[in-house]
Structure formats: C-alpha cells, structure tokens
Amino acid sequence: MELSQQSIDALRSLIEGAPQKMVVLSHTNPDGDAVGSSIAWAEALRQRGHSVTCIVPNKYPYYLDWMTGIRDIVIYRNEADKAQQAIAEADAIFCLDFHTLSRLDALGDVVEKNSSARRVLVDHHLNPSQSFDIIFSHPEASSTSYLVYKLIEALWGAESVTASQAEVIYVGMMTDTGNFSFSNLTPDLYRALAVLSATGIDIPQIYNNVYNSFTEGRARLFGYVINRKMKFLRKGTVSHMSLTEDEMRRFWFQQGDSEGFVNYPLTVKKMRMSAIFIEHSDFIRVSLRSRGNVDVNLFAARYFEGGGHKNAAGGKSFVSMEETIARFEAAVEEYASEGLL
Ligand code: 5GP
Ligand code: MN
C-alpha cells in the first residue's frame, strides 16, 4: 500500500505549522478500529502541540472501556453542546474510518452546517464522497488503525510510535481483521505489527481485554440465537438470524453484546453469506458478512441503504422484522439469479 506523497506533503504542512484546534471524528456505533485509530491519531496531533477533541456520534461498546484515553472521547449523544462547540471552533477535522458524513447521523449535519474547517479523510471503506480537502482512501487497507500507523511512519518515522499509540492501533488492527484472519493481511501489515510489538505492548492481554470480557447474558444470548434463530437458505450457503428488542431484554442486552454473532454462520462449510437483523426502537440494523467473491457492500447498498466493505457491510431496514426477513430472502434470490451469490 502506497500513500500519496502529495497528500502526505499537504498533511505535513497542515500539522507542522502553528498550533491549531483540531477535531478527530469517527462513525456511529464506533468499533475497535474507530476508537483505536482516533485515540492514536489524537495523541500524534497533541504531541505536535495541537489542541484535539475526539468525537463519536454515540457510545462505544463496553468491551473497549479499558482503553487508555477512551474516556476523553466526547459522545455527541451525551454531550451535544461540547461536541458542537469543538466542531465550530476547529481549524481542521479528521474523519477516520468512515467515507461519508451520513455515517455520522445527526452529527454529520453539525459538521456540514457549523464548520468551515479543512477536512481530512483517513479511511478504508469503498467509494468515499469527495467533500474532503486531503484524502487517504485505501479500501485495500485492513483497518483504519493500520492507515494511522502508516501516516505516523511516513510523517515522523516508525520509531516515533509510542507504546500507548501502539496499544490502541493494535486494537483496531486486531478487531477489523477478526484477530488477523480476514483479507488484506499483507507483509507490510506484519512489519507494522513488529514495530508495535517492539514498543512492549502486551498482546495476549489486549486480546483478553477485548474478546474475553463479555457478560454471562451475552454468552447465553449467543447460544439462543445460534440454536433458535439461525436459518439456512439455498442449501446452507446463506444464513440469517434476528434479534427483537424483547429477546435482547430477556438476556440483559448491552450495546456490544451482539458483536461477532454474524461471523459465526461462516464457520459452517460452504456458507457464503451471513446476515443478522437487530431491532432498535426506530429501525432494524442489518449486518452482513461474506466469503470470497460474494459482495455484501453492493448487497447492502442495493437493498438496505448501506455499504461497507466487500466482505463486511451493514445497513438499515425501516419495516417490521417479518418484512425485513421476507425482503432479505427475496433479495438473496434476486442476487443469486444474477450470478452474484
Ligand atoms: P457492522 O456489521 O460491524 O456494523 O458493520 C460492518 C461494516 O459495514 C463496517 O465497515 C461499517 O462501516 C459498514 N456499515 C455498517 N452499517 C452501515 C450503514 O448503515 N451504512 C454504511 N454505508 N456502512 C455501514
Ligand atoms: Mn474500520
């Protein structure tokens, strides 16, 4: 992966000038990569004298609570005034791990209407919108945290990466690659990992903090959804599951508890696509995963007003659970009839 020298030069002149007010933004339902890349990049900017506020639209999942610096992140849903003020006053806004302001929900309007800051995109989703002044858009990168590593390396050298940055960058790399099991695992990613490891971070501890810290309710909900809700279509090559608000309440659901469920059907041989539908008060969140050539980014865009990556995407549905499932099953048939499955 090559970063554009022109974009690096533009970024350097933005960062290495006089101290400025800066904002680092990431997407709704922030995950390990959103939070990890934001914290690491904010630290890099602060080291160069800038005053930095990290903002996300809503709360991150509880299994990331342990991350150093996470409590400094402003959650727009809880502290709208503080977020609005930081955005209005910012000279530069960094958009990390998303490709269009619509991924920020209501916070996107705040950026659109209340800010004349220079905008920098650092992201690995497909099809970025063009309303950015400096763009680092790399769909071939396995995580945005890896991109942040590459920016720091290009600007100030690998030796400038601190242990605290290495820890949160590692979280983003690990979570977005399914603990280094998905696509785009390049030799250069492992060179970056060697640099992170050399800072002395405790990799097994990071793994435990993220993946072995769920609640009993989550374990029981997982058993329930796999046993009772997982349906197979098209000779076991497509799967879907659903969770209603009522079912989630029965298992003391907390945000983050359904993390990873959608991956599980792909452990079945021949499975090519997996979906989960999760009910919220005003819509149903759709999560999609696939293997190989099955493009769920296109599927999410076509049928569920969403997008993402080729093998991991999401969207929304504004009809009932039954109708969402019926529409999904019809969409699968249409997709298959076009040879896309
Ligand atoms: P997840 O299923 O983990 O929520 O999301 C998987 C991927 O799909 C992520 O890369 C995420 O950015 C993307 N994604 C999830 N929901 C949406 C959505 O509503 N719109 C778009 N454009 N992308 C989404
Ligand atoms: Mn990501």
XYZ file of C-alpha atoms and ligand atoms in Angstrom:
366
model
C 0.000 0.000 0.000
C 1.412 3.367 -1.060
C 0.289 6.645 0.489
C 0.178 9.545 -1.948
C 3.252 11.761 -1.458
C 1.211 14.796 -2.418
C -1.341 14.061 0.316
C 1.437 13.404 2.856
C 3.035 16.764 1.986
C -0.325 18.527 2.373
C -0.915 16.780 5.698
C 2.570 17.702 6.926
C 2.074 21.371 6.178
C -1.287 21.277 7.969
C 0.156 19.612 11.097
C 3.635 21.070 11.343
C 2.522 24.702 11.332
C 1.290 26.762 14.296
C -0.812 25.025 16.970
C -4.459 24.738 15.962
C -7.754 23.462 17.244
C -8.489 20.080 15.758
C -11.270 17.510 15.888
C -10.973 13.777 15.249
C -14.306 12.217 14.258
C -15.392 8.625 13.814
C -18.574 6.766 12.895
C -21.858 5.790 14.572
C -21.611 2.613 16.657
C -17.854 3.118 16.986
C -15.889 -0.126 16.989
C -12.317 -1.014 17.977
C -10.914 0.413 14.760
C -12.870 3.679 15.010
C -11.820 4.249 18.612
C -8.265 2.887 18.282
C -7.417 4.965 15.216
C -8.967 8.094 16.783
C -7.064 7.861 20.074
C -3.734 7.133 18.375
C -4.101 9.952 15.844
C -5.246 12.435 18.507
C -2.122 11.620 20.546
C 0.066 12.213 17.486
C -1.558 15.610 16.895
C -1.258 16.601 20.583
C 2.436 15.699 20.525
C 2.797 18.366 17.822
C 1.146 20.982 20.048
C -2.412 20.945 18.735
C -5.477 21.020 20.905
C -7.561 17.987 19.933
C -11.110 16.787 20.689
C -12.176 13.266 19.669
C -15.906 12.933 18.945
C -18.147 9.963 18.120
C -21.940 10.059 17.490
C -22.861 7.501 20.175
C -21.273 5.305 22.840
C -18.648 2.665 22.044
C -19.238 -0.930 23.294
C -18.319 -1.761 26.891
C -15.553 -4.212 25.948
C -13.469 -1.196 24.877
C -13.911 0.669 28.201
C -10.417 -0.363 29.364
C -8.630 1.530 26.557
C -6.380 4.352 27.774
C -7.770 7.703 26.639
C -11.228 6.407 25.741
C -12.954 8.444 28.454
C -11.694 11.667 26.836
C -13.779 10.920 23.727
C -16.825 13.202 23.541
C -20.030 11.275 22.814
C -22.299 13.555 20.785
C -25.495 11.908 22.045
C -24.477 12.658 25.664
C -22.631 15.961 25.260
C -24.024 17.646 22.148
C -23.050 21.189 23.206
C -19.433 20.281 23.849
C -19.202 18.461 20.509
C -20.871 21.311 18.616
C -18.528 23.871 20.128
C -15.413 21.843 19.308
C -16.593 21.397 15.710
C -17.492 25.090 15.303
C -14.070 26.169 16.624
C -11.971 23.577 14.765
C -9.426 24.636 12.151
C -9.093 21.051 10.913
C -11.338 17.995 11.162
C -10.013 14.468 10.679
C -12.606 11.907 9.573
C -11.435 8.429 10.497
C -12.905 5.056 9.495
C -15.915 6.287 7.524
C -16.377 7.501 3.949
C -19.388 9.821 4.003
C -20.790 12.251 6.591
C -24.096 10.337 6.559
C -22.307 7.678 8.662
C -22.355 10.234 11.499
C -26.178 10.508 11.554
C -27.190 13.850 13.174
C -23.552 14.746 13.891
C -22.981 14.831 10.110
C -25.319 17.846 9.818
C -23.361 19.663 12.533
C -20.156 19.207 10.523
C -21.894 20.162 7.284
C -23.525 23.345 8.633
C -21.376 24.620 11.524
C -17.843 24.194 10.291
C -15.519 25.709 7.733
C -12.564 23.599 8.927
C -10.277 21.836 6.500
C -11.359 18.217 6.232
C -9.029 15.253 6.063
C -10.282 11.731 5.319
C -8.395 8.669 6.581
C -10.418 5.586 5.696
C -10.586 2.106 4.220
C -14.215 1.934 3.025
C -15.210 1.824 -0.639
C -16.478 4.863 -2.575
C -15.576 7.897 -0.414
C -17.533 11.083 -1.005
C -15.469 13.908 -2.457
C -16.073 16.636 0.140
C -12.607 16.391 1.715
C -9.524 18.605 1.289
C -6.975 15.842 1.847
C -7.921 12.228 1.181
C -6.288 8.998 2.297
C -8.803 6.449 0.988
C -7.425 2.908 0.948
C -10.024 0.130 0.657
C -7.132 -2.325 0.418
C -6.047 -1.479 3.983
C -7.299 -3.998 6.559
C -8.065 -1.259 9.107
C -8.002 2.499 9.548
C -5.677 1.944 12.506
C -3.139 0.489 10.081
C -3.554 3.627 7.944
C -2.906 5.797 11.007
C 0.239 3.761 11.642
C 1.309 4.360 8.021
C 0.690 8.113 8.370
C 2.776 8.327 11.555
C 5.526 6.256 9.912
C 5.507 8.428 6.782
C 5.495 11.714 8.715
C 7.807 11.041 11.652
C 9.255 7.525 11.297
C 8.326 4.165 12.835
C 10.482 4.870 15.893
C 8.178 7.747 16.876
C 5.290 5.356 17.663
C 4.712 5.306 21.437
C 3.559 2.290 23.459
C 0.220 3.953 24.166
C -0.328 4.560 20.452
C 0.811 1.007 19.659
C -1.753 -0.465 22.063
C -4.776 1.295 20.565
C -3.555 0.827 16.980
C -3.219 -2.886 17.742
C -6.821 -2.976 18.993
C -8.034 -1.524 15.684
C -5.937 -3.856 13.552
C -6.980 -6.904 15.594
C -10.715 -6.173 15.657
C -11.085 -5.183 11.987
C -9.252 -8.306 10.796
C -11.053 -10.754 13.125
C -7.807 -11.277 15.032
C -5.795 -11.410 11.793
C -7.974 -13.894 9.926
C -9.690 -11.818 7.189
C -8.372 -10.470 3.892
C -5.636 -7.921 3.169
C -3.104 -9.440 5.587
C -0.046 -8.105 3.794
C 3.650 -8.489 4.631
C 3.694 -4.762 5.332
C 0.939 -5.162 7.950
C 3.163 -7.691 9.743
C 6.103 -5.271 9.530
C 3.883 -2.696 11.234
C 2.937 -5.287 13.858
C 6.618 -5.933 14.519
C 7.092 -2.228 15.257
C 4.060 -2.185 17.577
C 5.254 -5.312 19.373
C 8.713 -3.787 19.884
C 7.181 -0.972 21.959
C 6.490 -3.612 24.627
C 2.699 -3.869 24.385
C 1.116 -6.957 25.984
C -0.631 -8.623 23.032
C -2.312 -11.532 24.913
C -3.613 -9.042 27.471
C -5.078 -6.839 24.720
C -6.759 -9.917 23.218
C -8.228 -10.846 26.609
C -9.437 -7.326 27.291
C -11.390 -7.260 24.026
C -12.535 -10.836 23.421
C -12.705 -12.433 26.865
C -14.564 -9.807 28.826
C -18.196 -10.304 27.868
C -21.091 -10.900 30.270
C -22.914 -14.134 31.093
C -26.013 -12.706 29.383
C -24.079 -12.332 26.153
C -22.879 -15.952 26.226
C -26.455 -17.185 26.790
C -27.870 -14.872 24.118
C -25.300 -16.252 21.667
C -26.375 -19.823 22.419
C -30.017 -18.833 21.979
C -29.557 -17.036 18.674
C -27.461 -19.815 17.118
C -29.737 -22.596 18.341
C -33.125 -20.989 17.836
C -32.826 -18.167 15.323
C -30.216 -19.182 12.734
C -31.917 -20.087 9.425
C -30.165 -21.549 6.401
C -31.190 -20.788 2.810
C -30.030 -22.029 -0.583
C -28.617 -25.365 0.576
C -26.728 -23.898 3.505
C -24.866 -21.231 1.545
C -26.775 -18.267 3.018
C -27.789 -17.720 6.627
C -29.806 -15.180 8.587
C -30.576 -14.543 12.245
C -32.647 -11.930 14.019
C -32.971 -10.414 17.478
C -36.000 -8.465 18.656
C -35.860 -5.933 21.473
C -37.911 -8.331 23.594
C -35.398 -11.168 23.102
C -32.492 -8.856 23.906
C -34.156 -7.712 27.138
C -34.512 -11.334 28.228
C -30.709 -11.659 28.130
C -29.905 -8.286 29.776
C -28.584 -6.971 26.451
C -25.941 -4.237 26.484
C -24.641 -2.478 23.385
C -21.795 -4.604 22.022
C -23.277 -7.942 23.121
C -24.153 -8.980 19.552
C -20.616 -8.233 18.330
C -19.284 -11.150 16.297
C -22.546 -13.131 16.117
C -22.878 -12.536 12.380
C -19.482 -14.146 11.739
C -20.412 -17.457 13.313
C -22.521 -18.991 10.487
C -19.460 -18.568 8.243
C -17.746 -21.273 10.313
C -20.070 -23.740 8.538
C -18.521 -25.260 5.426
C -19.906 -23.886 2.123
C -21.520 -20.868 3.817
C -21.036 -17.802 1.592
C -23.115 -15.080 3.187
C -24.449 -14.368 6.677
C -26.872 -11.717 7.919
C -28.163 -10.609 11.296
C -31.096 -8.261 11.881
C -31.119 -6.397 15.182
C -34.174 -4.444 16.240
C -33.784 -0.870 17.533
C -36.559 1.467 18.622
C -36.965 3.115 15.209
C -35.316 0.768 12.688
C -33.647 -2.609 12.235
C -29.874 -2.705 11.893
C -28.661 -5.130 9.240
C -25.168 -6.637 9.428
C -23.751 -8.699 6.586
C -20.654 -10.839 6.161
C -19.483 -12.929 3.209
C -16.756 -15.167 1.907
C -14.708 -14.804 -1.248
C -16.358 -13.099 -4.195
C -19.787 -12.507 -2.675
C -20.009 -8.708 -2.462
C -22.069 -7.631 0.565
C -21.073 -3.972 0.105
C -23.130 -3.995 -3.102
C -25.899 -6.040 -1.456
C -26.154 -3.585 1.467
C -26.213 -0.586 -0.872
C -28.846 -2.116 -3.152
C -31.276 -3.494 -0.594
C -30.578 -1.868 2.803
C -29.436 1.732 2.217
C -25.968 0.861 3.488
C -22.484 -0.142 2.445
C -19.106 -1.038 3.935
C -16.567 -3.471 2.552
C -16.835 -6.345 0.076
C -16.915 -8.989 2.833
C -18.379 -6.943 5.744
C -21.143 -4.419 5.352
C -24.251 -3.085 7.032
C -27.397 -1.097 6.513
C -30.853 -0.335 7.871
C -34.413 -1.508 7.396
C -37.472 0.583 8.248
C -40.143 -2.134 8.051
C -41.119 -4.849 10.565
C -38.842 -7.790 11.406
C -41.026 -10.231 9.424
C -40.999 -7.959 6.408
C -37.247 -7.347 6.724
C -36.635 -11.094 6.671
C -39.001 -11.572 3.702
C -37.253 -8.769 1.816
C -33.840 -10.262 2.618
C -34.896 -13.684 1.338
C -36.288 -12.146 -1.875
C -33.106 -10.105 -2.320
C -30.989 -13.242 -1.905
C -32.964 -14.955 -4.697
C -32.576 -11.937 -6.957
C -28.844 -11.722 -6.201
C -28.417 -15.439 -6.905
C -30.373 -15.170 -10.175
C -27.821 -12.597 -11.337
C -24.978 -14.968 -10.540
C -23.760 -12.790 -7.652
C -24.024 -15.485 -4.982
P -21.080 -3.977 11.255
O -21.860 -5.113 10.664
O -19.907 -4.460 12.034
O -21.940 -2.982 11.960
O -20.504 -3.178 10.022
C -19.693 -3.807 9.061
C -19.180 -2.790 8.063
O -20.266 -2.207 7.374
C -18.425 -1.650 8.697
O -17.289 -1.419 7.889
C -19.343 -0.478 8.646
O -18.643 0.700 8.436
C -20.246 -0.795 7.486
N -21.613 -0.353 7.788
C -22.381 -0.784 8.807
N -23.579 -0.166 8.816
C -23.566 0.681 7.767
C -24.518 1.638 7.225
O -25.633 1.816 7.725
N -24.116 2.345 6.128
C -22.893 2.173 5.539
N -22.593 2.894 4.455
N -21.985 1.303 6.022
C -22.304 0.566 7.109
Mn -12.506 0.019 10.114
